[in-house]
Each structure stands twice: as C-alpha cells, then as structure tokens.
Tab-separated table of C-alpha atoms in Angstrom:
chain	number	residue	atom	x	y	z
U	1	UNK	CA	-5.023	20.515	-21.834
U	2	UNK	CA	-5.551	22.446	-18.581
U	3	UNK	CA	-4.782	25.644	-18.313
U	4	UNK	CA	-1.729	26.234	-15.036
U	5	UNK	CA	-2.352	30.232	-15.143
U	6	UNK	CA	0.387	30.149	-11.800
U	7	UNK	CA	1.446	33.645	-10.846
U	8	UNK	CA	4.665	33.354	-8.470
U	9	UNK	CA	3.788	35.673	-5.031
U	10	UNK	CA	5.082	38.990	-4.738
U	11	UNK	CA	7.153	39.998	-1.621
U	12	UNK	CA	10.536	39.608	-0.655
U	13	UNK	CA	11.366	37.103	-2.754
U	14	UNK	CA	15.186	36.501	-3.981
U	15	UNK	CA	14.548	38.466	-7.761
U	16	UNK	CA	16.739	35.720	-9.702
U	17	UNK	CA	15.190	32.920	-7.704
U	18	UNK	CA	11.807	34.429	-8.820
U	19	UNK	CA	13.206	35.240	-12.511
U	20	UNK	CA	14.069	31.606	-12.497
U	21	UNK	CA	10.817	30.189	-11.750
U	22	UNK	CA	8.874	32.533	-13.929
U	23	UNK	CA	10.960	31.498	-17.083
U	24	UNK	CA	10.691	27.775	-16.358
U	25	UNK	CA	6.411	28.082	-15.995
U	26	UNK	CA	6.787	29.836	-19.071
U	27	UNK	CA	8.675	27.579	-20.880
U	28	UNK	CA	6.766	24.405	-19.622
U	29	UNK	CA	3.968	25.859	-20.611
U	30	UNK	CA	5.436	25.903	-24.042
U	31	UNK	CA	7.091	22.271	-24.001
U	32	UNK	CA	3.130	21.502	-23.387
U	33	UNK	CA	2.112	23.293	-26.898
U	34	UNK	CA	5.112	21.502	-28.657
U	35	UNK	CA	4.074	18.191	-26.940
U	36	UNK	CA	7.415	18.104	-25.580
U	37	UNK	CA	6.073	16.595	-21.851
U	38	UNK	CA	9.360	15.044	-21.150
U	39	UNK	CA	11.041	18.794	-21.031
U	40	UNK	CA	7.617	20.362	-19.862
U	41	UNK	CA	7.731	17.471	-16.870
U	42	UNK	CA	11.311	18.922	-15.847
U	43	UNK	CA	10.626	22.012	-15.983
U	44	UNK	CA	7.828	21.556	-13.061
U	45	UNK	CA	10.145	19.532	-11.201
U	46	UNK	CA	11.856	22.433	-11.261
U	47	UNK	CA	9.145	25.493	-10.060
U	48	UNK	CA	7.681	23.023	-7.898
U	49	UNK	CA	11.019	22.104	-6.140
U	50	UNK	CA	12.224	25.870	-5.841
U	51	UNK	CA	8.480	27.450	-5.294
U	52	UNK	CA	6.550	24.827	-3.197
U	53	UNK	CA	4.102	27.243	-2.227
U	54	UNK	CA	2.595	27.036	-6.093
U	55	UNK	CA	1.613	23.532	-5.298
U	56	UNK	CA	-2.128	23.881	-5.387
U	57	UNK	CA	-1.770	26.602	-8.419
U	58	UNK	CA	-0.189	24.367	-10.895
U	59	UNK	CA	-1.116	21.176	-9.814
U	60	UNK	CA	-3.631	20.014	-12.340
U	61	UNK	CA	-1.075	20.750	-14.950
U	62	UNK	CA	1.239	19.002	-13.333
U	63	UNK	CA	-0.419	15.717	-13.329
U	64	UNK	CA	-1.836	16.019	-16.711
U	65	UNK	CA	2.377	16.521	-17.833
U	66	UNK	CA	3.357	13.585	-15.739
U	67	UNK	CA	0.463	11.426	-17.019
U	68	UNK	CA	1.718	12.133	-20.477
U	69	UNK	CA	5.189	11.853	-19.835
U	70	UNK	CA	4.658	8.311	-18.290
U	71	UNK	CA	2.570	7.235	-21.592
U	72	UNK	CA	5.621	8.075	-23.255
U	73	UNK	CA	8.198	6.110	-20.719
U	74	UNK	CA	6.020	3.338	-20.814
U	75	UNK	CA	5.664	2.936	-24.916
U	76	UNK	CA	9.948	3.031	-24.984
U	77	UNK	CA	9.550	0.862	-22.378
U	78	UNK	CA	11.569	3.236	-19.821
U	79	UNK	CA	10.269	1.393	-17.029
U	80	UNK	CA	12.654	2.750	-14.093
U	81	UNK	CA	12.370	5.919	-15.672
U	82	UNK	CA	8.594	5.778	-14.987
U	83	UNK	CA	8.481	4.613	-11.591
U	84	UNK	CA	11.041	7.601	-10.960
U	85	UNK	CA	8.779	10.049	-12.162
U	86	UNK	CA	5.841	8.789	-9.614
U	87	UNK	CA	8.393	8.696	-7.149
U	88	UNK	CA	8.941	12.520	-7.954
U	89	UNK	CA	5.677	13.014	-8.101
U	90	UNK	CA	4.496	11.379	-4.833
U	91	UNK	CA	7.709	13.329	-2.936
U	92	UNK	CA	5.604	16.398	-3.829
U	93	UNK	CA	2.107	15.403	-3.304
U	94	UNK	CA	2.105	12.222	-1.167
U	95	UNK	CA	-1.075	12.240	-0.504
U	96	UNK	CA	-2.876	12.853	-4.136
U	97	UNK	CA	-5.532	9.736	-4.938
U	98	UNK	CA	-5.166	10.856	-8.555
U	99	UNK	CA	-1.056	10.213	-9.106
U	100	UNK	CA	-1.966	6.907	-6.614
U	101	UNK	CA	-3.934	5.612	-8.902
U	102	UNK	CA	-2.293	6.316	-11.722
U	103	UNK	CA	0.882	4.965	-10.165
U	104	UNK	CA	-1.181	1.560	-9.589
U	105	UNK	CA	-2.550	0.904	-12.778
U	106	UNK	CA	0.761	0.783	-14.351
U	107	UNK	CA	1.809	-1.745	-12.113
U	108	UNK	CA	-1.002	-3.530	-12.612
U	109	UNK	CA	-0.594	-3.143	-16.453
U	110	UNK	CA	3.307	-4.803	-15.849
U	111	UNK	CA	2.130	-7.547	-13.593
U	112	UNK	CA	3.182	-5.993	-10.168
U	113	UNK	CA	-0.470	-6.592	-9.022
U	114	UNK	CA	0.179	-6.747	-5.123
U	115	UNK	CA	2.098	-3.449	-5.322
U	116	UNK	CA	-0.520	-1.865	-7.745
U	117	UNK	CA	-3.089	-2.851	-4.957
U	118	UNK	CA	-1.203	-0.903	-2.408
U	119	UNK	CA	-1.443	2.370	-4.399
U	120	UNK	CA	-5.164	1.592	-5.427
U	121	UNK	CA	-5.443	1.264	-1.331
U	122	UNK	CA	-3.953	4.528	-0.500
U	123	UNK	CA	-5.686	6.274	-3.060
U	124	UNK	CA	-9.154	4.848	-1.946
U	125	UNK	CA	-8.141	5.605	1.840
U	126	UNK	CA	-7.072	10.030	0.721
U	127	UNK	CA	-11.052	9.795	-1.230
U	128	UNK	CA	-13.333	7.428	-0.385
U	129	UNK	CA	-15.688	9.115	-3.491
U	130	UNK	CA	-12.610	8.444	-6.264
U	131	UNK	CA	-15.111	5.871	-8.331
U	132	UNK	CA	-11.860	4.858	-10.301
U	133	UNK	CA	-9.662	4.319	-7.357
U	134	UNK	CA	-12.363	2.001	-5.951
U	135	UNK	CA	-12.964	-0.217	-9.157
U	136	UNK	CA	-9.296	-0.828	-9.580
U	137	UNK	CA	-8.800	-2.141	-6.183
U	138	UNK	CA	-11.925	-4.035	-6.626
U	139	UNK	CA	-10.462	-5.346	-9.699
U	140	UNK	CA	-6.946	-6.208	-8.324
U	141	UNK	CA	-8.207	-7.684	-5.287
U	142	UNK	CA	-9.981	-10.334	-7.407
U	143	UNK	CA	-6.882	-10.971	-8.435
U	144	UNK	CA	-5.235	-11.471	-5.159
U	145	UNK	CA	-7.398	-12.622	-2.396
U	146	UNK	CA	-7.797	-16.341	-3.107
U	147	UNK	CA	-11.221	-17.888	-3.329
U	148	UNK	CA	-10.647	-20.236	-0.325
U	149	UNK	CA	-11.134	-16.809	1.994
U	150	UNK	CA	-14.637	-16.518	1.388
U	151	UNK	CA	-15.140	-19.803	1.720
U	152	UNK	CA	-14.067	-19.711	5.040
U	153	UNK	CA	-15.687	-16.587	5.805
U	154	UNK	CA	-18.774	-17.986	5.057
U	155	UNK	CA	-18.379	-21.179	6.756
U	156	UNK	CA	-20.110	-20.678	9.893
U	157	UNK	CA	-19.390	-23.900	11.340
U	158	UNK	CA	-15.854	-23.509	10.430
U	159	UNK	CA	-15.571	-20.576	12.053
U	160	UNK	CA	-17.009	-22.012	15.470
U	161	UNK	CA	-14.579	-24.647	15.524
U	162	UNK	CA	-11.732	-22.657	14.946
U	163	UNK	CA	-13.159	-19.707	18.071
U	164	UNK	CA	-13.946	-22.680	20.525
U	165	UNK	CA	-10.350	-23.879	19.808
U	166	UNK	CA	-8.735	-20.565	20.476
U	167	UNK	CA	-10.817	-20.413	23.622
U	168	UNK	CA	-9.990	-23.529	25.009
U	169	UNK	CA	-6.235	-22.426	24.358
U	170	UNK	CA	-6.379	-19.279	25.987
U	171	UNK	CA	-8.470	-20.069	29.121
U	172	UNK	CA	-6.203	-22.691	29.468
U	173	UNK	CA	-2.935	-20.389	29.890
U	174	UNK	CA	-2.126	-19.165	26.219
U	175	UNK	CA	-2.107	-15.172	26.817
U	176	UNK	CA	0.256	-14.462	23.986
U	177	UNK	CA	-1.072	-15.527	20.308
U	178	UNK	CA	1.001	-15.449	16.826
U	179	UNK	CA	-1.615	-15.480	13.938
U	180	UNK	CA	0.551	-16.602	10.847
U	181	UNK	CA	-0.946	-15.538	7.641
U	182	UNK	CA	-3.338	-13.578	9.197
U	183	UNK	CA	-5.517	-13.298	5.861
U	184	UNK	CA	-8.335	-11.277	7.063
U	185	UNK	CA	-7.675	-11.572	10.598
U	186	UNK	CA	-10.503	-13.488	11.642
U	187	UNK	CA	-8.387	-15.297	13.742
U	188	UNK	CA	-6.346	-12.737	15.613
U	189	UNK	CA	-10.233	-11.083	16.654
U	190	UNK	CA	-11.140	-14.532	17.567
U	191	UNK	CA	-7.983	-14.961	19.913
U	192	UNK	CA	-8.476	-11.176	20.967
U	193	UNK	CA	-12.475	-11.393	21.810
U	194	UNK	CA	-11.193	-14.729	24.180
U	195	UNK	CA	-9.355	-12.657	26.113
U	196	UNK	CA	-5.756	-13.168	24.760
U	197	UNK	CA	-3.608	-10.060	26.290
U	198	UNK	CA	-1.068	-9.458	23.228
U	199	UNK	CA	-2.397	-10.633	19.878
U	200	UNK	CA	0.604	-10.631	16.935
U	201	UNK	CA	-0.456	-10.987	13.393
U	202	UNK	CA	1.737	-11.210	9.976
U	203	UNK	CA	0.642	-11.581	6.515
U	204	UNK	CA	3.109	-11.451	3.209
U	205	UNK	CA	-0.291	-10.119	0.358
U	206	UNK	CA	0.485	-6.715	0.963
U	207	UNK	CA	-3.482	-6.292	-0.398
U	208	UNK	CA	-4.254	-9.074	2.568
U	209	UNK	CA	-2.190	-7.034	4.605
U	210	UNK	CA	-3.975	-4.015	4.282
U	211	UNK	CA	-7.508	-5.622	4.361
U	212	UNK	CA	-6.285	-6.699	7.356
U	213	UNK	CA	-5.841	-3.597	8.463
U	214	UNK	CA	-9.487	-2.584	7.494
U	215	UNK	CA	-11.466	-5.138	8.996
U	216	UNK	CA	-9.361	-5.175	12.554
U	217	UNK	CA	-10.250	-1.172	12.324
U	218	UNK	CA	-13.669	-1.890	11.979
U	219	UNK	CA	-13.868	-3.866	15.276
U	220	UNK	CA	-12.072	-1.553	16.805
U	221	UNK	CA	-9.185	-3.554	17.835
U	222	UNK	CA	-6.468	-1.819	15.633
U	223	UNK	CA	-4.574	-0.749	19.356
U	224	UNK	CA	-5.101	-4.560	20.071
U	225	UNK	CA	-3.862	-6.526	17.545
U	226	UNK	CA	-0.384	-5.699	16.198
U	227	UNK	CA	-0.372	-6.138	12.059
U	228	UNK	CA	2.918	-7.281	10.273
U	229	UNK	CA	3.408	-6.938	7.131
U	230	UNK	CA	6.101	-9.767	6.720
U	231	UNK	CA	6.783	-13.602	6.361
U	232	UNK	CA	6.955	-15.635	9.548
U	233	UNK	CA	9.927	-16.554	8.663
U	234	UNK	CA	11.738	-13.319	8.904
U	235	UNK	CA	10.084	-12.300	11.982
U	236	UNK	CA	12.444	-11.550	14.738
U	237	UNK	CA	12.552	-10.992	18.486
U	238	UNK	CA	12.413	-8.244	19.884
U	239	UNK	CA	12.839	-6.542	16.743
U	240	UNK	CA	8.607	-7.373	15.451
U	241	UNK	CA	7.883	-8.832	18.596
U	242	UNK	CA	8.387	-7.878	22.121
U	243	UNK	CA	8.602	-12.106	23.268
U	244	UNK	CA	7.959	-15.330	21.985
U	245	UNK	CA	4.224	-16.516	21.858
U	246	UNK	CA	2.592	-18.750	23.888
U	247	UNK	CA	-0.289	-19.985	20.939
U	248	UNK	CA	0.175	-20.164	16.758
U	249	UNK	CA	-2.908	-19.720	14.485
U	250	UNK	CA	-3.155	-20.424	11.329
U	251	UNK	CA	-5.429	-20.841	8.180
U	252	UNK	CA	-3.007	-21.513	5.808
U	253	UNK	CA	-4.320	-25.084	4.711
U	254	UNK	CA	-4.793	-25.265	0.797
U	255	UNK	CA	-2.268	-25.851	-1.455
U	256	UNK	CA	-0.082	-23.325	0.352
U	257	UNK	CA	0.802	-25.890	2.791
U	258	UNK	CA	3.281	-27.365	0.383
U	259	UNK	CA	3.755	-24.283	-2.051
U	260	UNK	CA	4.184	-21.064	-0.019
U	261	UNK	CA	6.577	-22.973	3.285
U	262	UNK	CA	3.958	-23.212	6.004
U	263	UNK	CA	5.669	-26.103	6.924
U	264	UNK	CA	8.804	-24.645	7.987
U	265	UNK	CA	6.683	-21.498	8.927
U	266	UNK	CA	5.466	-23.511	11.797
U	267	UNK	CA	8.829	-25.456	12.453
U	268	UNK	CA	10.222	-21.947	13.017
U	269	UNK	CA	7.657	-20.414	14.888
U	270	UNK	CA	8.277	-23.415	17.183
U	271	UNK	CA	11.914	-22.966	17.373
U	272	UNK	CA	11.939	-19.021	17.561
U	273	UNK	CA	8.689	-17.583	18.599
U	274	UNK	CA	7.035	-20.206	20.997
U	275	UNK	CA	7.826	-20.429	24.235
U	276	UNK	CA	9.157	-24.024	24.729
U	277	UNK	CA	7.600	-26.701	27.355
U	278	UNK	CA	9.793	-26.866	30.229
C-alpha cells in the first residue's frame, strides 16, 4: 500500500481549517490499515477538496483508495456509485492517464465499450508511454471499428474512384461538403485536398470520432475540416453548421444502409442541409 507521508504547509493558514485536514489524513490513513477504503476514500475527498495544494503529495494514495473502493462498488454492484467516484476523481485530476484508464476498463468490463474507448483515448493522448492505456484502446477499438474500414482503406482503386468523384463535384461548383459518417475521414481530406473551401464532417462511434480526429491532425487539416461528434440527423443550422452544404459524402454502404438510418440520413441532409436546385 503506498505510503501518502502528506505534511499540510505551514503559514497563515486558518488553524481549524488546518486541524481539520490533519485529522482527516490521519484518519484515512487509518481507514487504509482497517481496509475500510470506502471511509478512507471520503476522507481524501475531503483534504483534497479543502487543501488542493496537497494534490501531488497524496496523490498515489489517492488512486490506490479509489481503485479499491471501486473494486468494492463494483462487486455490490453499486454501479452509479462507481462512476461517481471517477467523476470525483477526474474533478480533481482531469488530466491523470492512470484514473482514465481505470475509469475505461470498467466500462469496458459493463459493456459501455464506445465510452470506455473515450477514456482509453484521453489517457493515451496525457502519456503516449502508458503501455496499458495503449493496449486497451487497441483492444476496444477491435471491438468498434468495423472490418469493412480497412477494407476500404486498403482498396486503392476504391479510393480513386471515390477522390475523382469528389473532384469532379467540386470543380464543378460544390465548395461546401457534408461528410456523413465520416469514419476515418478519408473522405472529408479527399474533398479538402480538391479544393473544397468549408469541409463539415460528423460521425456517431465516439472511438471513430476521435480517430477521426487523429488522422485529420496528422495531415494537418484539423483548422480545415470541422469534426462532429453527432448523428446527421440531429445536426442543425446554424447551431453545427454555419449553412447548408452544397455536396454529401458518404461511405456508409454495408449493412448500415438498412440498420443504422442512412436512408433517412440522406433524405434529411437533402431536406435540411443541401442547398436545393433552384
């Protein structure tokens, strides 16, 4: 069990204020001897919310009492419980890889793979070298990102179609381009490097989403191409979009064309998004 050692700051501190926090270290230190990490867990919510500047000091004792705590939740099945607890957690360190991941691969453990994904993300993103972070998103992502994406990826003729398409569309007027399940956002580059002036792009995956996000980075066109993380459906103007779009894309054309509503996605991108013929 690590070893939290904190010593509150001397100064001018408020004495009870500092009385306060000195008892509760001590006695979360000793909920942690008892095994009591439910009690030991509040009382750091409690230091940590009146002394914020023992952050760093107690830390790793803090996440080893929320990791057991949430053991605990999750074996009474105390689900919302749980997912408060990270929420606590993250309030105070939002940008910790280690309570990220740890936050994911619960989800993952109680289905919520997408969201699990997100967390694996993040916590990849704050430490690139976090060899855990990395194989659960790995993991996940084989969960998520259907097979059909490399396929195209790979499919170089594909590909060329789909680019000399976009160009013909664009050189022949279409400046404004809606890429509807953007995926990995081959498309929105393709409509982007043929000289389409606003590029819009929305994908539901929240893991597609932010791979997305990755790949557009790596071209460099993240200032380009504007990333939504929403259905096309509940896209609206000029609340996502500054004006309706001259030119749809989309790759949705495996089974999601009768299972996830591409059909209506494209009725209402007609009726809503596109500008109409006059």
């Amino acid at each position: 069990m690590p070893n939290s050692n904190a010593k509150f700051p001397r100064g001018g501190r408020e004495a009870g204020r500092r009385e306060l926090v000195s008892r509760s270290l001590q006695s979360a230190e000793h909920c942690l001897e008892e095994q009591d990490f439910g009690t030991a867990y509040a009382h750091y919510l409690l230091v940590l919310n009146l002394a914020p500047e023992l952050k760093t000091s107690v830390k790793e004792t803090f996440q080893f009492t929320l990791f057991k705590w949430a053991e605990e939740l999750d074996s009474l099945a105390r689900i919302q419980d749980l997912f408060n607890c990270y929420e606590q957690a993250l309030e105070l360190y939002p940008n910790d890889e280690v309570i990220c991941n740890s936050m994911g691969e619960h989800l993952f453990r109680m289905g919520f793979r997408d969201e699990a994904a997100g967390y694996f993300h993040k916590a990849v993103k704050l430490n690139p070298d976090f060899a855990d972070a990395k194989e659960n998103f790995y993991r996940v992502a084989n969960w998520l990102v259907e097979r059909w994406h490399f396929i195209m990826l790979n499919d170089a003729k594909r590909n060329l179609t789909y680019l000399k398409a976009i160009e013909n569309a664009v050189h022949s007027g279409c400046k404004s381009v809606l890429d509807i399940g953007t995926g990995t956002g081959i498309l929105s580059m393709f409509a982007k490097k043929a000289g389409a002036s606003r590029v819009y792009a929305c994908e539901l995956s929240k893991t597609m989403y932010e791979l997305a996000r990755d790949v557009v980075a790596a071209n460099n066109m993240e200032r380009e191409i504007k990333l939504l993380h929403l259905k096309s459906l509940d896209i609206e103007i000029p609340k996502h979009i500054p004006e309706r779009v001259s030119l749809v894309v989309t790759e949705t054309v495996d089974a999601g064309l009768f299972g996830e509503g591409i059909v209506e996605s494209l009725i209402h991108a007609w009726e809503h998004l596109l500008l109409q013929p006059k």
